[in-house]
């Protein structure tokens, strides 16, 4: 029998709202990946568009949590980091990398910090500086245009029509130290949107027609499917295409259902489609 691949996901659990682990777990499982969770925080909802959410910071649990894994001798094919709950967690994630990174495994850092030109409510410049440190340790980083602007200290741009500018931004991101960059939410014009992949040599932009509706958690859907594709051996560009196509399918389905943008996308009925899409790409 085929053994599942192994990933360790360092993200929060937002009880309601379909983001971070409640997205990563089902999507990666569907893509044949066993996910071990190192939770950063437990919230009643995500922090975008809800007020009065509860927030249980798990900083103090994280190091003992993964030291136990280490004692048990667990190994992972991929390390996947996302939303962090405190500044102290930056050092802890570095220790986690020290403990579990190998020559062979893949580290994907999603520098989850903000969207639409602004940082999420709990984040500030110190978090930006710390996340830059994590990017240095990554094989692949997956910033959106907002996170790319903060990481590179450049102004946020909603659209970027000039390919040269996209390349410049990707080069600045590469200068942080990752091996590859997948910049998400690139809009060569108002009607198109998708990821740009850059490995230091070649820039590839995939920007199909844009569905004009924003949903929370789509960055997590994208990053999780991207990782699933990479772990299943697809090249970076195919994985990014798969992630972009699947995210768009989920957004379209959610629009049809009239789903509230803060509830995340209706990905559950699309999981069968994801599995078929992955098989077609393999
Ligand atoms: O989708 C990113 C994300 C993850 N986790 C939490 C968030 C957000 C975005 O707002 O608030 C808790």
PDB file of C-alpha atoms and ligand atoms in Angstrom:
ATOM      1  CA  UNK A   1       0.000   0.000   0.000  1.00  0.00           C
ATOM      2  CA  UNK A   2       1.066   3.553  -0.689  1.00  0.00           C
ATOM      3  CA  UNK A   3       2.249   5.353   2.442  1.00  0.00           C
ATOM      4  CA  UNK A   4       1.077   8.921   2.988  1.00  0.00           C
ATOM      5  CA  UNK A   5       3.621  11.703   2.765  1.00  0.00           C
ATOM      6  CA  UNK A   6       4.275  13.577   6.017  1.00  0.00           C
ATOM      7  CA  UNK A   7       3.961  17.294   6.668  1.00  0.00           C
ATOM      8  CA  UNK A   8       4.170  19.298   9.885  1.00  0.00           C
ATOM      9  CA  UNK A   9       1.984  22.394   9.871  1.00  0.00           C
ATOM     10  CA  UNK A  10       2.720  25.302  12.206  1.00  0.00           C
ATOM     11  CA  UNK A  11      -0.419  27.438  12.178  1.00  0.00           C
ATOM     12  CA  UNK A  12      -3.362  28.482  14.312  1.00  0.00           C
ATOM     13  CA  UNK A  13      -6.717  26.780  14.685  1.00  0.00           C
ATOM     14  CA  UNK A  14      -9.452  29.296  13.983  1.00  0.00           C
ATOM     15  CA  UNK A  15     -12.571  27.497  15.187  1.00  0.00           C
ATOM     16  CA  UNK A  16     -14.824  29.170  12.651  1.00  0.00           C
ATOM     17  CA  UNK A  17     -13.968  30.753   9.328  1.00  0.00           C
ATOM     18  CA  UNK A  18     -12.066  28.227   7.242  1.00  0.00           C
ATOM     19  CA  UNK A  19      -8.449  29.328   7.353  1.00  0.00           C
ATOM     20  CA  UNK A  20      -5.081  27.985   8.519  1.00  0.00           C
ATOM     21  CA  UNK A  21      -5.306  24.444   9.977  1.00  0.00           C
ATOM     22  CA  UNK A  22      -9.004  23.922   9.226  1.00  0.00           C
ATOM     23  CA  UNK A  23      -8.027  24.372   5.565  1.00  0.00           C
ATOM     24  CA  UNK A  24      -4.560  22.795   5.541  1.00  0.00           C
ATOM     25  CA  UNK A  25      -5.689  19.562   7.193  1.00  0.00           C
ATOM     26  CA  UNK A  26      -8.526  18.542   4.863  1.00  0.00           C
ATOM     27  CA  UNK A  27      -6.846  19.724   1.665  1.00  0.00           C
ATOM     28  CA  UNK A  28      -3.482  18.127   2.330  1.00  0.00           C
ATOM     29  CA  UNK A  29      -5.162  14.927   3.524  1.00  0.00           C
ATOM     30  CA  UNK A  30      -7.112  14.822   0.256  1.00  0.00           C
ATOM     31  CA  UNK A  31      -3.805  15.187  -1.572  1.00  0.00           C
ATOM     32  CA  UNK A  32      -2.325  12.151   0.180  1.00  0.00           C
ATOM     33  CA  UNK A  33      -0.440  13.951   2.933  1.00  0.00           C
ATOM     34  CA  UNK A  34      -0.612  13.143   6.636  1.00  0.00           C
ATOM     35  CA  UNK A  35      -0.530  16.427   8.543  1.00  0.00           C
ATOM     36  CA  UNK A  36       0.914  16.724  12.038  1.00  0.00           C
ATOM     37  CA  UNK A  37      -0.183  19.952  13.701  1.00  0.00           C
ATOM     38  CA  UNK A  38       1.930  22.275  15.801  1.00  0.00           C
ATOM     39  CA  UNK A  39      -0.760  24.801  16.740  1.00  0.00           C
ATOM     40  CA  UNK A  40       0.318  28.398  17.381  1.00  0.00           C
ATOM     41  CA  UNK A  41      -2.961  29.616  18.859  1.00  0.00           C
ATOM     42  CA  UNK A  42      -6.597  28.620  19.169  1.00  0.00           C
ATOM     43  CA  UNK A  43      -9.165  31.247  18.250  1.00  0.00           C
ATOM     44  CA  UNK A  44     -12.949  31.193  18.154  1.00  0.00           C
ATOM     45  CA  UNK A  45     -12.815  32.745  14.663  1.00  0.00           C
ATOM     46  CA  UNK A  46     -10.070  34.214  12.509  1.00  0.00           C
ATOM     47  CA  UNK A  47      -9.268  37.871  13.117  1.00  0.00           C
ATOM     48  CA  UNK A  48     -10.571  39.304   9.841  1.00  0.00           C
ATOM     49  CA  UNK A  49     -14.113  40.661   9.928  1.00  0.00           C
ATOM     50  CA  UNK A  50     -15.106  39.339  13.358  1.00  0.00           C
ATOM     51  CA  UNK A  51     -15.020  41.228  16.646  1.00  0.00           C
ATOM     52  CA  UNK A  52     -14.844  39.706  20.113  1.00  0.00           C
ATOM     53  CA  UNK A  53     -12.979  36.583  19.056  1.00  0.00           C
ATOM     54  CA  UNK A  54     -11.180  34.574  21.740  1.00  0.00           C
ATOM     55  CA  UNK A  55      -7.438  34.016  21.377  1.00  0.00           C
ATOM     56  CA  UNK A  56      -5.536  31.326  23.279  1.00  0.00           C
ATOM     57  CA  UNK A  57      -1.842  31.884  22.716  1.00  0.00           C
ATOM     58  CA  UNK A  58       0.003  28.529  22.628  1.00  0.00           C
ATOM     59  CA  UNK A  59       3.545  29.953  22.596  1.00  0.00           C
ATOM     60  CA  UNK A  60       4.485  28.145  25.823  1.00  0.00           C
ATOM     61  CA  UNK A  61       3.340  24.775  24.475  1.00  0.00           C
ATOM     62  CA  UNK A  62       5.128  24.835  21.157  1.00  0.00           C
ATOM     63  CA  UNK A  63       8.706  23.935  22.061  1.00  0.00           C
ATOM     64  CA  UNK A  64       7.756  21.012  24.401  1.00  0.00           C
ATOM     65  CA  UNK A  65       5.300  19.891  21.717  1.00  0.00           C
ATOM     66  CA  UNK A  66       7.872  19.467  18.972  1.00  0.00           C
ATOM     67  CA  UNK A  67      10.637  18.278  21.343  1.00  0.00           C
ATOM     68  CA  UNK A  68       8.332  15.363  22.091  1.00  0.00           C
ATOM     69  CA  UNK A  69       8.056  14.682  18.343  1.00  0.00           C
ATOM     70  CA  UNK A  70      11.838  14.818  18.159  1.00  0.00           C
ATOM     71  CA  UNK A  71      12.189  12.289  21.006  1.00  0.00           C
ATOM     72  CA  UNK A  72       9.751  10.021  19.207  1.00  0.00           C
ATOM     73  CA  UNK A  73      11.963  10.239  16.117  1.00  0.00           C
ATOM     74  CA  UNK A  74       9.300  11.648  13.807  1.00  0.00           C
ATOM     75  CA  UNK A  75      10.477  12.919  10.404  1.00  0.00           C
ATOM     76  CA  UNK A  76       8.628  15.074   7.906  1.00  0.00           C
ATOM     77  CA  UNK A  77       8.754  15.426   4.131  1.00  0.00           C
ATOM     78  CA  UNK A  78       7.657  19.029   4.505  1.00  0.00           C
ATOM     79  CA  UNK A  79       7.545  21.771   7.133  1.00  0.00           C
ATOM     80  CA  UNK A  80       4.796  24.303   6.576  1.00  0.00           C
ATOM     81  CA  UNK A  81       4.450  27.514   8.575  1.00  0.00           C
ATOM     82  CA  UNK A  82       1.623  30.029   8.488  1.00  0.00           C
ATOM     83  CA  UNK A  83      -0.124  32.326  10.975  1.00  0.00           C
ATOM     84  CA  UNK A  84       1.912  32.845  14.154  1.00  0.00           C
ATOM     85  CA  UNK A  85       0.486  33.940  17.471  1.00  0.00           C
ATOM     86  CA  UNK A  86       3.316  35.969  19.048  1.00  0.00           C
ATOM     87  CA  UNK A  87       6.763  37.413  18.433  1.00  0.00           C
ATOM     88  CA  UNK A  88       8.362  34.763  20.651  1.00  0.00           C
ATOM     89  CA  UNK A  89       7.083  32.108  18.263  1.00  0.00           C
ATOM     90  CA  UNK A  90       9.542  33.333  15.640  1.00  0.00           C
ATOM     91  CA  UNK A  91      12.490  31.991  17.663  1.00  0.00           C
ATOM     92  CA  UNK A  92      10.557  28.813  18.428  1.00  0.00           C
ATOM     93  CA  UNK A  93       9.879  28.202  14.724  1.00  0.00           C
ATOM     94  CA  UNK A  94      13.597  28.631  14.063  1.00  0.00           C
ATOM     95  CA  UNK A  95      14.321  25.994  16.718  1.00  0.00           C
ATOM     96  CA  UNK A  96      11.702  23.816  15.056  1.00  0.00           C
ATOM     97  CA  UNK A  97      13.528  24.228  11.725  1.00  0.00           C
ATOM     98  CA  UNK A  98      16.838  23.395  13.449  1.00  0.00           C
ATOM     99  CA  UNK A  99      15.260  20.199  14.757  1.00  0.00           C
ATOM    100  CA  UNK A 100      13.439  18.992  11.623  1.00  0.00           C
ATOM    101  CA  UNK A 101      14.953  20.495   8.480  1.00  0.00           C
ATOM    102  CA  UNK A 102      16.970  17.977   6.463  1.00  0.00           C
ATOM    103  CA  UNK A 103      18.741  18.031   3.092  1.00  0.00           C
ATOM    104  CA  UNK A 104      15.784  16.285   1.550  1.00  0.00           C
ATOM    105  CA  UNK A 105      12.676  17.848   3.031  1.00  0.00           C
ATOM    106  CA  UNK A 106      10.852  20.954   1.889  1.00  0.00           C
ATOM    107  CA  UNK A 107      10.189  24.040   3.980  1.00  0.00           C
ATOM    108  CA  UNK A 108       7.308  26.213   2.867  1.00  0.00           C
ATOM    109  CA  UNK A 109       6.932  29.496   4.725  1.00  0.00           C
ATOM    110  CA  UNK A 110       3.686  31.330   4.171  1.00  0.00           C
ATOM    111  CA  UNK A 111       4.507  34.760   5.615  1.00  0.00           C
ATOM    112  CA  UNK A 112       0.928  35.311   6.803  1.00  0.00           C
ATOM    113  CA  UNK A 113       0.782  38.935   7.948  1.00  0.00           C
ATOM    114  CA  UNK A 114      -1.759  40.941   6.034  1.00  0.00           C
ATOM    115  CA  UNK A 115      -3.900  41.608   3.015  1.00  0.00           C
ATOM    116  CA  UNK A 116      -5.292  44.493   0.945  1.00  0.00           C
ATOM    117  CA  UNK A 117      -2.282  46.676   1.784  1.00  0.00           C
ATOM    118  CA  UNK A 118      -2.568  46.401   5.580  1.00  0.00           C
ATOM    119  CA  UNK A 119      -1.213  44.126   8.315  1.00  0.00           C
ATOM    120  CA  UNK A 120      -3.659  41.900  10.211  1.00  0.00           C
ATOM    121  CA  UNK A 121      -4.822  43.341  13.523  1.00  0.00           C
ATOM    122  CA  UNK A 122      -2.326  41.606  15.813  1.00  0.00           C
ATOM    123  CA  UNK A 123       0.789  42.261  13.707  1.00  0.00           C
ATOM    124  CA  UNK A 124       3.339  45.069  13.578  1.00  0.00           C
ATOM    125  CA  UNK A 125       6.758  45.839  12.160  1.00  0.00           C
ATOM    126  CA  UNK A 126       8.541  43.574  14.653  1.00  0.00           C
ATOM    127  CA  UNK A 127       6.591  40.604  13.258  1.00  0.00           C
ATOM    128  CA  UNK A 128       7.534  41.684   9.724  1.00  0.00           C
ATOM    129  CA  UNK A 129      11.214  41.705  10.683  1.00  0.00           C
ATOM    130  CA  UNK A 130      10.920  38.288  12.320  1.00  0.00           C
ATOM    131  CA  UNK A 131       9.118  36.738   9.369  1.00  0.00           C
ATOM    132  CA  UNK A 132      11.965  37.939   7.148  1.00  0.00           C
ATOM    133  CA  UNK A 133      14.203  35.661   9.242  1.00  0.00           C
ATOM    134  CA  UNK A 134      11.932  32.698   8.585  1.00  0.00           C
ATOM    135  CA  UNK A 135      11.908  33.421   4.842  1.00  0.00           C
ATOM    136  CA  UNK A 136      15.689  33.014   4.857  1.00  0.00           C
ATOM    137  CA  UNK A 137      15.219  29.416   6.032  1.00  0.00           C
ATOM    138  CA  UNK A 138      12.566  28.532   3.426  1.00  0.00           C
ATOM    139  CA  UNK A 139      12.695  26.562   0.202  1.00  0.00           C
ATOM    140  CA  UNK A 140       9.531  28.297  -0.941  1.00  0.00           C
ATOM    141  CA  UNK A 141       7.797  31.420   0.335  1.00  0.00           C
ATOM    142  CA  UNK A 142       4.234  32.320  -0.635  1.00  0.00           C
ATOM    143  CA  UNK A 143       3.605  36.006   0.089  1.00  0.00           C
ATOM    144  CA  UNK A 144       0.607  37.873  -1.268  1.00  0.00           C
ATOM    145  CA  UNK A 145       1.151  41.370  -2.672  1.00  0.00           C
ATOM    146  CA  UNK A 146       0.634  42.975   0.751  1.00  0.00           C
ATOM    147  CA  UNK A 147       3.087  40.664   2.502  1.00  0.00           C
ATOM    148  CA  UNK A 148       5.583  41.128  -0.347  1.00  0.00           C
ATOM    149  CA  UNK A 149       5.368  44.908   0.090  1.00  0.00           C
ATOM    150  CA  UNK A 150       5.991  44.702   3.856  1.00  0.00           C
ATOM    151  CA  UNK A 151       8.758  42.108   3.508  1.00  0.00           C
ATOM    152  CA  UNK A 152      10.639  44.168   0.922  1.00  0.00           C
ATOM    153  CA  UNK A 153       9.818  47.558   2.425  1.00  0.00           C
ATOM    154  CA  UNK A 154       8.239  48.773  -0.796  1.00  0.00           C
ATOM    155  CA  UNK A 155       4.842  50.455  -1.319  1.00  0.00           C
ATOM    156  CA  UNK A 156       1.851  48.142  -1.736  1.00  0.00           C
ATOM    157  CA  UNK A 157       0.507  48.003  -5.269  1.00  0.00           C
ATOM    158  CA  UNK A 158      -2.936  46.668  -6.096  1.00  0.00           C
ATOM    159  CA  UNK A 159      -2.123  46.024  -9.756  1.00  0.00           C
ATOM    160  CA  UNK A 160       1.261  45.550 -11.376  1.00  0.00           C
ATOM    161  CA  UNK A 161       1.038  45.839 -15.120  1.00  0.00           C
ATOM    162  CA  UNK A 162       4.732  45.821 -15.912  1.00  0.00           C
ATOM    163  CA  UNK A 163       6.380  42.391 -15.887  1.00  0.00           C
ATOM    164  CA  UNK A 164       9.698  44.049 -15.070  1.00  0.00           C
ATOM    165  CA  UNK A 165       8.237  45.388 -11.828  1.00  0.00           C
ATOM    166  CA  UNK A 166       6.921  41.955 -10.877  1.00  0.00           C
ATOM    167  CA  UNK A 167      10.363  40.522 -11.533  1.00  0.00           C
ATOM    168  CA  UNK A 168      11.995  43.251  -9.417  1.00  0.00           C
ATOM    169  CA  UNK A 169       9.653  42.508  -6.531  1.00  0.00           C
ATOM    170  CA  UNK A 170      10.390  38.765  -6.818  1.00  0.00           C
ATOM    171  CA  UNK A 171      14.110  39.502  -6.858  1.00  0.00           C
ATOM    172  CA  UNK A 172      13.778  41.543  -3.671  1.00  0.00           C
ATOM    173  CA  UNK A 173      11.917  38.633  -2.099  1.00  0.00           C
ATOM    174  CA  UNK A 174      14.636  36.215  -3.233  1.00  0.00           C
ATOM    175  CA  UNK A 175      17.196  38.505  -1.591  1.00  0.00           C
ATOM    176  CA  UNK A 176      15.604  37.576   1.756  1.00  0.00           C
ATOM    177  CA  UNK A 177      17.107  34.120   1.216  1.00  0.00           C
ATOM    178  CA  UNK A 178      14.458  31.586   0.141  1.00  0.00           C
ATOM    179  CA  UNK A 179      15.210  29.248  -2.768  1.00  0.00           C
ATOM    180  CA  UNK A 180      11.981  30.040  -4.606  1.00  0.00           C
ATOM    181  CA  UNK A 181       9.183  32.578  -4.507  1.00  0.00           C
ATOM    182  CA  UNK A 182       5.520  32.169  -5.347  1.00  0.00           C
ATOM    183  CA  UNK A 183       4.018  35.654  -5.247  1.00  0.00           C
ATOM    184  CA  UNK A 184       0.238  35.436  -5.078  1.00  0.00           C
ATOM    185  CA  UNK A 185      -2.474  37.866  -6.111  1.00  0.00           C
ATOM    186  CA  UNK A 186      -0.505  39.343  -8.995  1.00  0.00           C
ATOM    187  CA  UNK A 187      -2.818  41.474 -11.145  1.00  0.00           C
ATOM    188  CA  UNK A 188      -1.283  42.288 -14.528  1.00  0.00           C
ATOM    189  CA  UNK A 189      -4.624  44.148 -15.054  1.00  0.00           C
ATOM    190  CA  UNK A 190      -7.951  44.457 -13.210  1.00  0.00           C
ATOM    191  CA  UNK A 191      -9.419  41.454 -15.028  1.00  0.00           C
ATOM    192  CA  UNK A 192      -6.698  38.897 -14.353  1.00  0.00           C
ATOM    193  CA  UNK A 193      -5.149  37.531 -11.179  1.00  0.00           C
ATOM    194  CA  UNK A 194      -2.813  34.703 -10.249  1.00  0.00           C
ATOM    195  CA  UNK A 195       0.594  33.661  -8.946  1.00  0.00           C
ATOM    196  CA  UNK A 196       4.061  34.532 -10.206  1.00  0.00           C
ATOM    197  CA  UNK A 197       6.726  31.858  -9.728  1.00  0.00           C
ATOM    198  CA  UNK A 198      10.372  32.801  -9.536  1.00  0.00           C
ATOM    199  CA  UNK A 199      13.368  30.573  -8.921  1.00  0.00           C
ATOM    200  CA  UNK A 200      16.047  33.208  -9.417  1.00  0.00           C
ATOM    201  CA  UNK A 201      16.240  32.485 -13.145  1.00  0.00           C
ATOM    202  CA  UNK A 202      12.853  32.407 -14.757  1.00  0.00           C
ATOM    203  CA  UNK A 203       9.698  34.344 -13.936  1.00  0.00           C
ATOM    204  CA  UNK A 204       6.407  32.669 -14.803  1.00  0.00           C
ATOM    205  CA  UNK A 205       3.145  34.498 -14.306  1.00  0.00           C
ATOM    206  CA  UNK A 206      -0.121  32.585 -14.391  1.00  0.00           C
ATOM    207  CA  UNK A 207      -2.994  35.048 -14.331  1.00  0.00           C
ATOM    208  CA  UNK A 208      -6.295  33.641 -15.599  1.00  0.00           C
ATOM    209  CA  UNK A 209      -9.473  35.791 -15.650  1.00  0.00           C
ATOM    210  CA  UNK A 210     -10.204  37.096 -12.183  1.00  0.00           C
ATOM    211  CA  UNK A 211     -13.369  36.323 -10.208  1.00  0.00           C
ATOM    212  CA  UNK A 212     -14.252  39.713  -8.690  1.00  0.00           C
ATOM    213  CA  UNK A 213     -14.949  38.639  -5.101  1.00  0.00           C
ATOM    214  CA  UNK A 214     -12.631  38.378  -2.099  1.00  0.00           C
ATOM    215  CA  UNK A 215     -12.933  35.595   0.476  1.00  0.00           C
ATOM    216  CA  UNK A 216     -10.960  35.195   3.685  1.00  0.00           C
ATOM    217  CA  UNK A 217      -8.731  32.146   3.870  1.00  0.00           C
ATOM    218  CA  UNK A 218      -8.042  31.865   0.148  1.00  0.00           C
ATOM    219  CA  UNK A 219      -4.305  32.396   0.797  1.00  0.00           C
ATOM    220  CA  UNK A 220      -4.388  29.303   3.001  1.00  0.00           C
ATOM    221  CA  UNK A 221      -6.257  27.286   0.365  1.00  0.00           C
ATOM    222  CA  UNK A 222      -3.669  28.345  -2.203  1.00  0.00           C
ATOM    223  CA  UNK A 223      -0.620  27.617  -0.013  1.00  0.00           C
ATOM    224  CA  UNK A 224      -1.940  24.228   1.129  1.00  0.00           C
ATOM    225  CA  UNK A 225      -2.697  23.022  -2.409  1.00  0.00           C
ATOM    226  CA  UNK A 226       0.638  24.388  -3.621  1.00  0.00           C
ATOM    227  CA  UNK A 227       2.404  22.370  -0.938  1.00  0.00           C
ATOM    228  CA  UNK A 228       0.349  19.264  -1.731  1.00  0.00           C
ATOM    229  CA  UNK A 229       1.329  19.561  -5.390  1.00  0.00           C
ATOM    230  CA  UNK A 230       5.013  20.016  -4.569  1.00  0.00           C
ATOM    231  CA  UNK A 231       4.976  17.071  -2.172  1.00  0.00           C
ATOM    232  CA  UNK A 232       3.383  14.912  -4.868  1.00  0.00           C
ATOM    233  CA  UNK A 233       6.326  15.741  -7.114  1.00  0.00           C
ATOM    234  CA  UNK A 234       4.802  18.377  -9.376  1.00  0.00           C
ATOM    235  CA  UNK A 235       7.064  21.201 -10.538  1.00  0.00           C
ATOM    236  CA  UNK A 236       6.597  24.610  -8.913  1.00  0.00           C
ATOM    237  CA  UNK A 237       4.673  26.132 -11.835  1.00  0.00           C
ATOM    238  CA  UNK A 238       2.229  23.215 -12.135  1.00  0.00           C
ATOM    239  CA  UNK A 239       1.665  23.243  -8.381  1.00  0.00           C
ATOM    240  CA  UNK A 240       0.981  26.976  -8.482  1.00  0.00           C
ATOM    241  CA  UNK A 241      -1.421  26.542 -11.413  1.00  0.00           C
ATOM    242  CA  UNK A 242      -3.238  23.761  -9.585  1.00  0.00           C
ATOM    243  CA  UNK A 243      -3.476  25.921  -6.458  1.00  0.00           C
ATOM    244  CA  UNK A 244      -4.717  28.940  -8.412  1.00  0.00           C
ATOM    245  CA  UNK A 245      -7.279  26.934 -10.405  1.00  0.00           C
ATOM    246  CA  UNK A 246      -8.586  25.153  -7.331  1.00  0.00           C
ATOM    247  CA  UNK A 247      -8.840  28.388  -5.336  1.00  0.00           C
ATOM    248  CA  UNK A 248     -10.779  29.997  -8.192  1.00  0.00           C
ATOM    249  CA  UNK A 249     -13.184  27.027  -8.395  1.00  0.00           C
ATOM    250  CA  UNK A 250     -13.851  27.373  -4.651  1.00  0.00           C
ATOM    251  CA  UNK A 251     -14.431  31.130  -4.935  1.00  0.00           C
ATOM    252  CA  UNK A 252     -16.863  30.621  -7.829  1.00  0.00           C
ATOM    253  CA  UNK A 253     -18.777  27.955  -5.871  1.00  0.00           C
ATOM    254  CA  UNK A 254     -18.942  30.233  -2.817  1.00  0.00           C
ATOM    255  CA  UNK A 255     -20.256  33.117  -4.908  1.00  0.00           C
ATOM    256  CA  UNK A 256     -22.965  30.874  -6.332  1.00  0.00           C
ATOM    257  CA  UNK A 257     -23.894  29.799  -2.804  1.00  0.00           C
ATOM    258  CA  UNK A 258     -23.937  33.420  -1.593  1.00  0.00           C
ATOM    259  CA  UNK A 259     -21.424  32.540   1.132  1.00  0.00           C
ATOM    260  CA  UNK A 260     -20.316  35.358   3.446  1.00  0.00           C
ATOM    261  CA  UNK A 261     -16.757  36.442   2.568  1.00  0.00           C
ATOM    262  CA  UNK A 262     -15.620  36.058   6.193  1.00  0.00           C
ATOM    263  CA  UNK A 263     -16.773  32.433   6.356  1.00  0.00           C
ATOM    264  CA  UNK A 264     -14.041  31.310   3.951  1.00  0.00           C
ATOM    265  CA  UNK A 265     -14.625  29.437   0.700  1.00  0.00           C
ATOM    266  CA  UNK A 266     -16.922  26.439   0.265  1.00  0.00           C
ATOM    267  CA  UNK A 267     -14.081  24.056  -0.560  1.00  0.00           C
ATOM    268  CA  UNK A 268     -15.589  20.899   0.942  1.00  0.00           C
ATOM    269  CA  UNK A 269     -17.797  19.887  -2.016  1.00  0.00           C
ATOM    270  CA  UNK A 270     -14.809  20.562  -4.327  1.00  0.00           C
ATOM    271  CA  UNK A 271     -12.418  18.082  -2.706  1.00  0.00           C
ATOM    272  CA  UNK A 272     -13.232  15.375  -5.263  1.00  0.00           C
ATOM    273  CA  UNK A 273     -12.411  17.858  -8.023  1.00  0.00           C
ATOM    274  CA  UNK A 274      -9.080  18.649  -6.337  1.00  0.00           C
ATOM    275  CA  UNK A 275      -8.139  14.973  -6.272  1.00  0.00           C
ATOM    276  CA  UNK A 276      -8.999  14.635  -9.974  1.00  0.00           C
ATOM    277  CA  UNK A 277      -7.096  17.804 -10.864  1.00  0.00           C
ATOM    278  CA  UNK A 278      -4.029  16.498  -9.023  1.00  0.00           C
ATOM    279  CA  UNK A 279      -4.202  13.124 -10.791  1.00  0.00           C
ATOM    280  CA  UNK A 280      -4.461  14.877 -14.184  1.00  0.00           C
ATOM    281  CA  UNK A 281      -1.330  16.947 -13.472  1.00  0.00           C
ATOM    282  CA  UNK A 282       0.731  13.979 -12.266  1.00  0.00           C
TER     283      UNK A 282
HETATM  284  O1  LIG B   1      -5.919  33.330   6.575  1.00  0.00           O
HETATM  285  C1  LIG B   1      -4.956  33.919   7.341  1.00  0.00           C
HETATM  286  C2  LIG B   1      -5.299  33.915   8.785  1.00  0.00           C
HETATM  287  C3  LIG B   1      -4.960  32.826   9.559  1.00  0.00           C
HETATM  288  N1  LIG B   1      -5.238  32.767  10.872  1.00  0.00           N
HETATM  289  C4  LIG B   1      -5.859  33.786  11.482  1.00  0.00           C
HETATM  290  C5  LIG B   1      -6.218  34.919  10.768  1.00  0.00           C
HETATM  291  C6  LIG B   1      -5.947  34.996   9.397  1.00  0.00           C
HETATM  292  C7  LIG B   1      -6.333  36.150   8.633  1.00  0.00           C
HETATM  293  O2  LIG B   1      -7.013  37.036   9.070  1.00  0.00           O
HETATM  294  O3  LIG B   1      -6.844  35.922  11.410  1.00  0.00           O
HETATM  295  C8  LIG B   1      -6.150  33.702  12.945  1.00  0.00           C
END
